[in-house]
Coordinates of C-alpha atoms and ligand atoms in Angstrom, one line a residue:
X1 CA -31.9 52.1 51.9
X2 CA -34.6 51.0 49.8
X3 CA -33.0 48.6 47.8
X4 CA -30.6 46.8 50.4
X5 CA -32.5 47.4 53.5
X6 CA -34.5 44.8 55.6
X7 CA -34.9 42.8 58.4
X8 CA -33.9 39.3 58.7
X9 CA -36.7 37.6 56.8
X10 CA -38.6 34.7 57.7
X11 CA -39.3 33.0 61.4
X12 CA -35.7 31.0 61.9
X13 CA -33.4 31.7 64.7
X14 CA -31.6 34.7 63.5
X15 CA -35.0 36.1 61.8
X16 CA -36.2 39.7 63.2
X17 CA -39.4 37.6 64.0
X18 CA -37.6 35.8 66.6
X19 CA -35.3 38.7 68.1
X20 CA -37.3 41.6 68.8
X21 CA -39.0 41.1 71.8
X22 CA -37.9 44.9 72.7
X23 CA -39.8 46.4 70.1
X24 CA -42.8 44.6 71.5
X25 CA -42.2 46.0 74.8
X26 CA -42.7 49.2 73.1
X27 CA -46.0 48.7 71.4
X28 CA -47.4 47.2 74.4
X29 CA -46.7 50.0 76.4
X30 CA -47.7 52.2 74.2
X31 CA -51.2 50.7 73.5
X32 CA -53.6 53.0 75.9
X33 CA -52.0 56.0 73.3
X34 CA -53.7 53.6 70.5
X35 CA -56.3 53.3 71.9
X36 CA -57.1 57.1 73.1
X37 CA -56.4 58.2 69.8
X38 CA -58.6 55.2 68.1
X39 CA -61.6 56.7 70.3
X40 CA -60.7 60.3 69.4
X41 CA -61.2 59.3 65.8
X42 CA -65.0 57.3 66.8
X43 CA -66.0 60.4 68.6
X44 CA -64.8 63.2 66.4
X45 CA -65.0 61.8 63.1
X46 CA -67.3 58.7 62.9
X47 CA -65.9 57.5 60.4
X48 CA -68.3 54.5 58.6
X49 CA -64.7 52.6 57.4
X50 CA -61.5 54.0 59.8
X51 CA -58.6 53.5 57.2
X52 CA -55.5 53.0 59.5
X53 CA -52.2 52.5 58.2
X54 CA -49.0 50.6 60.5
X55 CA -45.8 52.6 58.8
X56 CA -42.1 50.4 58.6
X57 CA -44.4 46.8 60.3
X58 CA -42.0 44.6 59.4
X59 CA -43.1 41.0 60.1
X60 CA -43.4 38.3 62.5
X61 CA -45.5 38.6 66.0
X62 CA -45.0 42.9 66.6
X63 CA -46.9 43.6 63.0
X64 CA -49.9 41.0 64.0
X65 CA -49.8 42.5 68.0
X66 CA -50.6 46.2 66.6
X67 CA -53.2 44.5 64.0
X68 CA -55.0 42.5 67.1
X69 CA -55.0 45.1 69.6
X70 CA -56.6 47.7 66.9
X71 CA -59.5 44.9 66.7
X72 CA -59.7 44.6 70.2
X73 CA -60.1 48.4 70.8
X74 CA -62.7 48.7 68.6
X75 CA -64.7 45.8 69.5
X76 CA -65.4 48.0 72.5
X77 CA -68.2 50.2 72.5
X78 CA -68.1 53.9 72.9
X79 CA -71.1 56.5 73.9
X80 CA -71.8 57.8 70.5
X81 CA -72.4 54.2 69.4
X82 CA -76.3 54.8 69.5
X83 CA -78.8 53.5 67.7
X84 CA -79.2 56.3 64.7
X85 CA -75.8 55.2 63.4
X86 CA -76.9 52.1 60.8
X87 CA -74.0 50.0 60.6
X88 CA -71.2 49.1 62.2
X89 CA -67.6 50.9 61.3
X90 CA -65.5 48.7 59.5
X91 CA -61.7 48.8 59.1
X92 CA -59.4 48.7 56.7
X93 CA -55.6 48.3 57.9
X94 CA -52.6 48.9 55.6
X95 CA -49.2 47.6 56.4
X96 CA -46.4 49.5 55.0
X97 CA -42.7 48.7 54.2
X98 CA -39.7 48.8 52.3
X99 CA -39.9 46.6 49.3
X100 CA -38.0 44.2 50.7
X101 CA -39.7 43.3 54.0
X102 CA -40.9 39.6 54.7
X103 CA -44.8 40.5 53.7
X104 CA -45.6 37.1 52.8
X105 CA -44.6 35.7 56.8
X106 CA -47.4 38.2 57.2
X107 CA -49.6 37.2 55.2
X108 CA -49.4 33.3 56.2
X109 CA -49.9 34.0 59.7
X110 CA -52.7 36.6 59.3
X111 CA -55.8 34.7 59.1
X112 CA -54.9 32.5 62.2
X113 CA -54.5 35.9 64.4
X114 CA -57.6 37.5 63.1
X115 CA -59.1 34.2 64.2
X116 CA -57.8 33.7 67.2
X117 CA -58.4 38.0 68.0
X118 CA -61.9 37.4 67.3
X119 CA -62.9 34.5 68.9
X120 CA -61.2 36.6 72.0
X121 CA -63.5 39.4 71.7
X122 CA -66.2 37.2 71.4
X123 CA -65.8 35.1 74.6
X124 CA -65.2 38.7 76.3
X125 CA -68.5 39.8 75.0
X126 CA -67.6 42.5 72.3
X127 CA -68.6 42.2 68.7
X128 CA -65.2 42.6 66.8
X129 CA -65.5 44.9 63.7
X130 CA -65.4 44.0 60.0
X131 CA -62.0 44.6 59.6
X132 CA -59.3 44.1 56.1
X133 CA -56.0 44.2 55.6
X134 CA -53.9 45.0 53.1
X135 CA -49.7 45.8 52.2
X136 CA -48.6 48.7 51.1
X137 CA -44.9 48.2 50.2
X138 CA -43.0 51.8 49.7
X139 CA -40.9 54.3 51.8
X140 CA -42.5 56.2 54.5
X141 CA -40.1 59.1 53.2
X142 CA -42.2 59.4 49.9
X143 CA -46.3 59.5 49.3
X144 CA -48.1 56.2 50.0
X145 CA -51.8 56.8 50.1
X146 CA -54.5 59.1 48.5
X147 CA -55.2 62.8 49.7
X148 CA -57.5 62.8 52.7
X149 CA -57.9 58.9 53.4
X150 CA -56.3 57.8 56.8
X151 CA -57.7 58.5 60.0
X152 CA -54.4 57.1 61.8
X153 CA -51.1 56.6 60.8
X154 CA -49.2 54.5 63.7
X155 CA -45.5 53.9 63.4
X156 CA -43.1 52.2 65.9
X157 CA -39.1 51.6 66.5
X158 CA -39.1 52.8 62.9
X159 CA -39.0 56.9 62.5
X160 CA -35.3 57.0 63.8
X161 CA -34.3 55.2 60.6
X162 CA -33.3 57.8 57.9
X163 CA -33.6 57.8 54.1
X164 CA -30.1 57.9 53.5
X165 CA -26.8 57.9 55.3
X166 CA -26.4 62.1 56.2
X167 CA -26.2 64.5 53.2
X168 CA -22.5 66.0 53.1
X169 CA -20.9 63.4 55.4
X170 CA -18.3 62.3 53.3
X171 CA -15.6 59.5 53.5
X172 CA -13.0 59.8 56.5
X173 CA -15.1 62.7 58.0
X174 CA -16.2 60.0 61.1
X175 CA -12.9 57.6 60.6
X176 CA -13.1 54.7 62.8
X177 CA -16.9 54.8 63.8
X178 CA -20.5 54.0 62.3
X179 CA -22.3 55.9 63.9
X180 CA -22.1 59.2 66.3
X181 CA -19.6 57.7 69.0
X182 CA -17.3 59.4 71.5
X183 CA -14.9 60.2 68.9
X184 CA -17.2 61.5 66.6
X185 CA -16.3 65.3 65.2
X186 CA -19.4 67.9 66.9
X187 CA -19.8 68.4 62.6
X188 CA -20.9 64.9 62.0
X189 CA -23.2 65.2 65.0
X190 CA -24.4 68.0 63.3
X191 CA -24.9 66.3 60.1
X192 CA -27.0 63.3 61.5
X193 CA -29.2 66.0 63.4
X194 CA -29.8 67.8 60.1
X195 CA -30.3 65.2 58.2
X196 CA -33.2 63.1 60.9
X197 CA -34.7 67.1 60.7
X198 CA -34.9 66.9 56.7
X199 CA -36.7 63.6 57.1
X200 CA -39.2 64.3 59.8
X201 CA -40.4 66.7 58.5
X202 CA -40.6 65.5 55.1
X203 CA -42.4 62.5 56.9
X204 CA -45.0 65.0 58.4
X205 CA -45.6 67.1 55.2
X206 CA -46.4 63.6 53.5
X207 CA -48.7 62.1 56.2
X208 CA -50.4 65.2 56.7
X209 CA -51.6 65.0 53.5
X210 CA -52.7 61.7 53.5
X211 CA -54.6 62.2 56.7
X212 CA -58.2 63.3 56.6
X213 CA -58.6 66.7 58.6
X214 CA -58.2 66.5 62.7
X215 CA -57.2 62.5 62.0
X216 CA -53.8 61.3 64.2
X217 CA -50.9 59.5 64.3
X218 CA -49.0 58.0 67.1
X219 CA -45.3 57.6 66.6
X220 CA -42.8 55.6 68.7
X221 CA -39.1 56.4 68.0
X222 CA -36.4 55.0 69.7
X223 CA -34.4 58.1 70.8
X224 CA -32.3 59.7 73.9
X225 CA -33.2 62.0 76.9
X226 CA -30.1 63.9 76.6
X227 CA -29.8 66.8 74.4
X228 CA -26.3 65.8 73.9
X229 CA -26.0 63.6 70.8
X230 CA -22.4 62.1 71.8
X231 CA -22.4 61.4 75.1
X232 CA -26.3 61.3 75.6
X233 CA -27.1 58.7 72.9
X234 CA -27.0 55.8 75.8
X235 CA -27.9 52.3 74.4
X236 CA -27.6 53.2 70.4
X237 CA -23.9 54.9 70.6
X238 CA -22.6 52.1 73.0
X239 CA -23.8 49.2 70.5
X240 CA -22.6 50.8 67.4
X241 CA -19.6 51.9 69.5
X242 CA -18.9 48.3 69.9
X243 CA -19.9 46.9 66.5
X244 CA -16.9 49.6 65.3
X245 CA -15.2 47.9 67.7
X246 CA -15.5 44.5 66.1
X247 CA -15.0 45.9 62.4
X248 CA -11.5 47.3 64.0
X249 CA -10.6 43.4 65.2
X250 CA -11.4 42.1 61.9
X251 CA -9.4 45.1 60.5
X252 CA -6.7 44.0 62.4
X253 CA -6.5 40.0 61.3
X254 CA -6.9 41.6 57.8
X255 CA -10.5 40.7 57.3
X256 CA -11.6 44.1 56.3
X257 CA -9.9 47.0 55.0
X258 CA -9.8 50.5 56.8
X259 CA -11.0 52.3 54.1
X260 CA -14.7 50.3 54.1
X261 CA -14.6 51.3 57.8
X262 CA -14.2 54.9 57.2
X263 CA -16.4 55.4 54.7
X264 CA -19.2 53.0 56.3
X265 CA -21.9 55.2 58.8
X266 CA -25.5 53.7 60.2
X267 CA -28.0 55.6 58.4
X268 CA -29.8 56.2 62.0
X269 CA -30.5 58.6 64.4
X270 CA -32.2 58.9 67.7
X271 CA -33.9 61.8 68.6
X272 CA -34.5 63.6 71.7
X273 CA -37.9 64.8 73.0
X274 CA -36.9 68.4 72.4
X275 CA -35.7 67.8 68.7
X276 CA -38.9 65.8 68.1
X277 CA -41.3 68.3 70.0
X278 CA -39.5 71.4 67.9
X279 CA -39.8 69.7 64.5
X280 CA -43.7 69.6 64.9
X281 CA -44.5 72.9 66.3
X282 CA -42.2 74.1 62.8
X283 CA -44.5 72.1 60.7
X284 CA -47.1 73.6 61.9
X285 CA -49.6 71.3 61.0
X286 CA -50.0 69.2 63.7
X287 CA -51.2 69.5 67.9
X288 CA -48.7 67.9 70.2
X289 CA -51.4 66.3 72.0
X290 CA -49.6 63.6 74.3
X291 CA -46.0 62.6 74.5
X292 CA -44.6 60.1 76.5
X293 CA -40.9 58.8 77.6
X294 CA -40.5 55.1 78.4
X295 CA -37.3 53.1 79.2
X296 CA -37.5 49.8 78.5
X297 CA -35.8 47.0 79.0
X298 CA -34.8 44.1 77.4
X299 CA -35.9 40.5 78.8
X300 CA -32.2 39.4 77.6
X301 CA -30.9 39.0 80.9
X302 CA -33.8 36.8 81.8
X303 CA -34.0 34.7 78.7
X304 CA -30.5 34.4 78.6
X305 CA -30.8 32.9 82.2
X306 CA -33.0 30.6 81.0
X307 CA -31.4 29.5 78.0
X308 CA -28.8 28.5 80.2
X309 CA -30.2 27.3 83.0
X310 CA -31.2 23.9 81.8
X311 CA -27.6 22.9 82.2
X312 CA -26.1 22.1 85.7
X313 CA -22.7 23.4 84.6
X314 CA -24.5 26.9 84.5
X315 CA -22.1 29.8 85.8
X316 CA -22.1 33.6 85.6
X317 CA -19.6 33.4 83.1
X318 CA -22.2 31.4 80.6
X319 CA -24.7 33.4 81.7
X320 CA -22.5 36.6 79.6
X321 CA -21.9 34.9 77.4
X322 CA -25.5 34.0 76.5
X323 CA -26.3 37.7 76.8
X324 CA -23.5 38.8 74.8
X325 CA -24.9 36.4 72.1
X326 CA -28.7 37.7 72.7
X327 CA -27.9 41.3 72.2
X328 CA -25.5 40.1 69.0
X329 CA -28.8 38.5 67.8
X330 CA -31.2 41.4 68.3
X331 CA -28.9 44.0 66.7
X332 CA -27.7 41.3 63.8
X333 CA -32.0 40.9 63.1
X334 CA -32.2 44.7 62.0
X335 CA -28.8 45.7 60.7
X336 CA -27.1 42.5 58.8
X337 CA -28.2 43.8 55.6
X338 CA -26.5 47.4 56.1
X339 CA -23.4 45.7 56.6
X340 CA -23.5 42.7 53.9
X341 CA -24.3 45.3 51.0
X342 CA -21.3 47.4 52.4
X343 CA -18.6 44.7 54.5
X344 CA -19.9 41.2 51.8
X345 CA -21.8 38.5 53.7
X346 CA -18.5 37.0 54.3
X347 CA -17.6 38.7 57.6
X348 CA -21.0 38.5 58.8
X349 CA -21.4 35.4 61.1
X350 CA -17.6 36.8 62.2
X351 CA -18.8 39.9 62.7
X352 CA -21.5 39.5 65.4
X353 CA -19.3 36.9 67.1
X354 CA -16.4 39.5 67.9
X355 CA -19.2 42.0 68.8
X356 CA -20.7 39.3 71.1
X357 CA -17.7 38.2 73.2
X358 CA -16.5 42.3 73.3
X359 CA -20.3 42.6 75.1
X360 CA -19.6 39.8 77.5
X361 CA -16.3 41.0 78.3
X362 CA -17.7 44.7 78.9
X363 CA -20.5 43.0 81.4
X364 CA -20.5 45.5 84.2
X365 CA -23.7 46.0 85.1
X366 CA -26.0 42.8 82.7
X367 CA -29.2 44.2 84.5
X368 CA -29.3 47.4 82.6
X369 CA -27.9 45.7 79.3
X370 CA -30.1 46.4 76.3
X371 CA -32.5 49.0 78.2
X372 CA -33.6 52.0 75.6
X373 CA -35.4 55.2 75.5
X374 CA -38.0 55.4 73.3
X375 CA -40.3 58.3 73.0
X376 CA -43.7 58.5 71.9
X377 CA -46.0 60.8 70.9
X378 CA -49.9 61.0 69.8
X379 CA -50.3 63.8 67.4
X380 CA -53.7 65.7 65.8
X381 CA -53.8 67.3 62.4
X382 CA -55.1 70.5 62.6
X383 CA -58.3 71.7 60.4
X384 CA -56.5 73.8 57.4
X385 CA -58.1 77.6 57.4
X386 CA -60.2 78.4 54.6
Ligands
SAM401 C1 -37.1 47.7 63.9 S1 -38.2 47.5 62.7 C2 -39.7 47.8 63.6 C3 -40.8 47.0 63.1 C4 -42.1 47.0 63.9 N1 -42.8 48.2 63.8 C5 -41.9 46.6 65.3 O1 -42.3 47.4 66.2 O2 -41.4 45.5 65.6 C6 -38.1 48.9 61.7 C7 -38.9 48.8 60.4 O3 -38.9 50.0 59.7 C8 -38.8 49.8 58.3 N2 -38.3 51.0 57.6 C9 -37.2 51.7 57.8 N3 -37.2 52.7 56.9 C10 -38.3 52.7 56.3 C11 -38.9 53.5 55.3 N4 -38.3 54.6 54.8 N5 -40.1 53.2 54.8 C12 -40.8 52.2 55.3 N6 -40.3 51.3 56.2 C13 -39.1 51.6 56.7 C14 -37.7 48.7 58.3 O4 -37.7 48.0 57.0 C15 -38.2 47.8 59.4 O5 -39.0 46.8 59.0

């Protein structure tokens, strides 16, 4: 994961800066969390410089929203704002990533958001903090930051991405899918549950070290309401379903061989609310104190709609097809490098193409294409005991 893994770089067509409009829908709703827990950290802690870390940011417009609505939030005064406080609170942001993310796309575009976020807050009245920011490339999976020196850790769309494909799961044990699908064996299941439950908590162990005592973290994962990891998985199973699909065309004109198939699986898992809620009450170092479940959905329909619409020769059966290549577009922007290091770049554009045309032809219902759970939840470290 940490070699090969990344999304696609850069702004262009096919970037992850132009195809993830969902994951924005996620840290927009999500944003009163933010902020509650931003003004639990001003009122309980005071802190004179909040350190506040975004972990897996990526790049393009989702990584500048968090950084701008942070600034906006705490532009805003709160009560304990009074006058025996001497200066203002300052911030310092850290974006973390995989080596490989696009930080420089960041980087450009930074200074023209803070610009534009603060001449915001100023015509709204409110007196944005100093605030500076800074990358901090690494996996979330090992220690990133000093002992006792973040006051929030926020991480979105990014938690249900493991650090490695399952422990134990070896070749042929999931033949014919690359990820848990209807097919898959209950052990595999099993596997992908143990392994997201070695990671999490690995994850929390790590943060709650880097955290200063009673600081928080909110966490956005995309997950599933079911408890049943098969059939329950909704949106993730039935697009990796159908990307196994389109590995099993190219299979059959001879473009792939079987045996990559078998031994390929998506090191992913989505969680559900009871997993999630069980693995911090284990840990035992951290209050459950808000968590959410939102369904979102995508705006492919609509964009798709108009993308097409321009043209008078506009039918229904463009209008699939556009979505089919949409949703190819969104799930080719986070997963193409997984399957070049493991399939070769060659079968790539072929690859999403097949997968596109099998989603138009499996159009029943467009309106509830690309709609996902996510879950979210705002979390406390607790004081250690002396
Ligand atoms: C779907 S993107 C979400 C990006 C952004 N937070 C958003 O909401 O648009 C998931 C990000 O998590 C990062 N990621 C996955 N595993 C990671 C790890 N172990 N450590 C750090 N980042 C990781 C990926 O590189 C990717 O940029």
């Amino acid at each position: 994961m940490e070699r090969d893994f990344h999304m696609i770089n850069g702004d262009g067509d096919k970037s992850y800066a132009k195809n993830s409009s969902l994951q924005r829908k996620a840290i927009i709703a999500t944003q009163p969390m933010v902020e509650k827990a931003i003004q639990g950290v001003r009122t309980e802690l005071q802190p004179q410089s909040m350190v506040i870390a975004d972990l897996g940011c990526s790049s393009g417009v989702n990584t500048l929203l968090f950084v701008s609505e942070v600034i906006t939030t705490t532009s805003k005064k709160i009560p304990t704002d009074n006058k025996t406080r001497k200066s203002t609170m300052e911030i310092q942001f850290f974006l973390n990533d995989l080596p490989s993310n696009d930080f420089n796309l960041i980087f450009r575009s930074l200074e023209q958001v803070k610009q534009s976020t603060v001449q915001n807050c100023t015509n709204r009245g409110l007196q944005p903090p100093p605030h500076y920011v800074a990358g901090m490339p690494g996996s979330f999976y090992t220690r990133l930051f000093p002992c006792n020196s973040v006051h929030l850790f926020h991480s979105s769309f990014s938690l249900m991405w493991l650090s490695q494909v399952p422990e134990h799961l070896d070749n042929n044990m999931n033949k014919d899918n690359i990820h848990i699908g209807v097919s898959t064996p209950p052990l595999v299941a099993k596997l992908y549950l143990d392994q997201f439950e070695k990671d999490f908590s690995r994850f929390l162990q790590l943060r709650c070290k880097e955290l200063v005592p009673s600081g928080r973290m909110v966490l956005t994962i995309l997950g599933r309401k079911n408890s049943d990891a098969i059939h329950g998985g909704g949106a993730i199973n039935s697009n990796f379903e159908m990307l196994s699909q389109a590995l099993r065309t190219l299979i059959a004109e001879g473009r792939v061989e079987q045996e990559k198939l078998d031994s390929f699986n998506m090191p992913l898992y989505g969680p559900s609310p009871d997993e999630l809620k069980q693995l911090v009450q284990q840990s035992q170092l951290l209050d459950i104190v808000d968590i959410e479940l939102f369904d979102l959905t995508s705006d492919v329909v609509e964009k798709s709609k108009l993308e097409v619409g321009a043209t008078a020769a506009a039918t229904q059966d463009t209008v699939h097809e556009a979505i089919g290549r949409n949703i190819a577009a969104t799930l080719r922007a986070v997963t193409e490098s997984l399957f070049a290091s493991h399939f070769g770049q060659s079968i790539i554009d072929d690859l999403f193409t097949v997968f596109a045309h099998n989603v138009t032809q499996q159009l029943e219902s467009p309106e509830k294409k690309g709609s996902v759970t996510v879950i979210s939840m705002s979390l406390q470290a607790k004081v250690p005991k002396r």
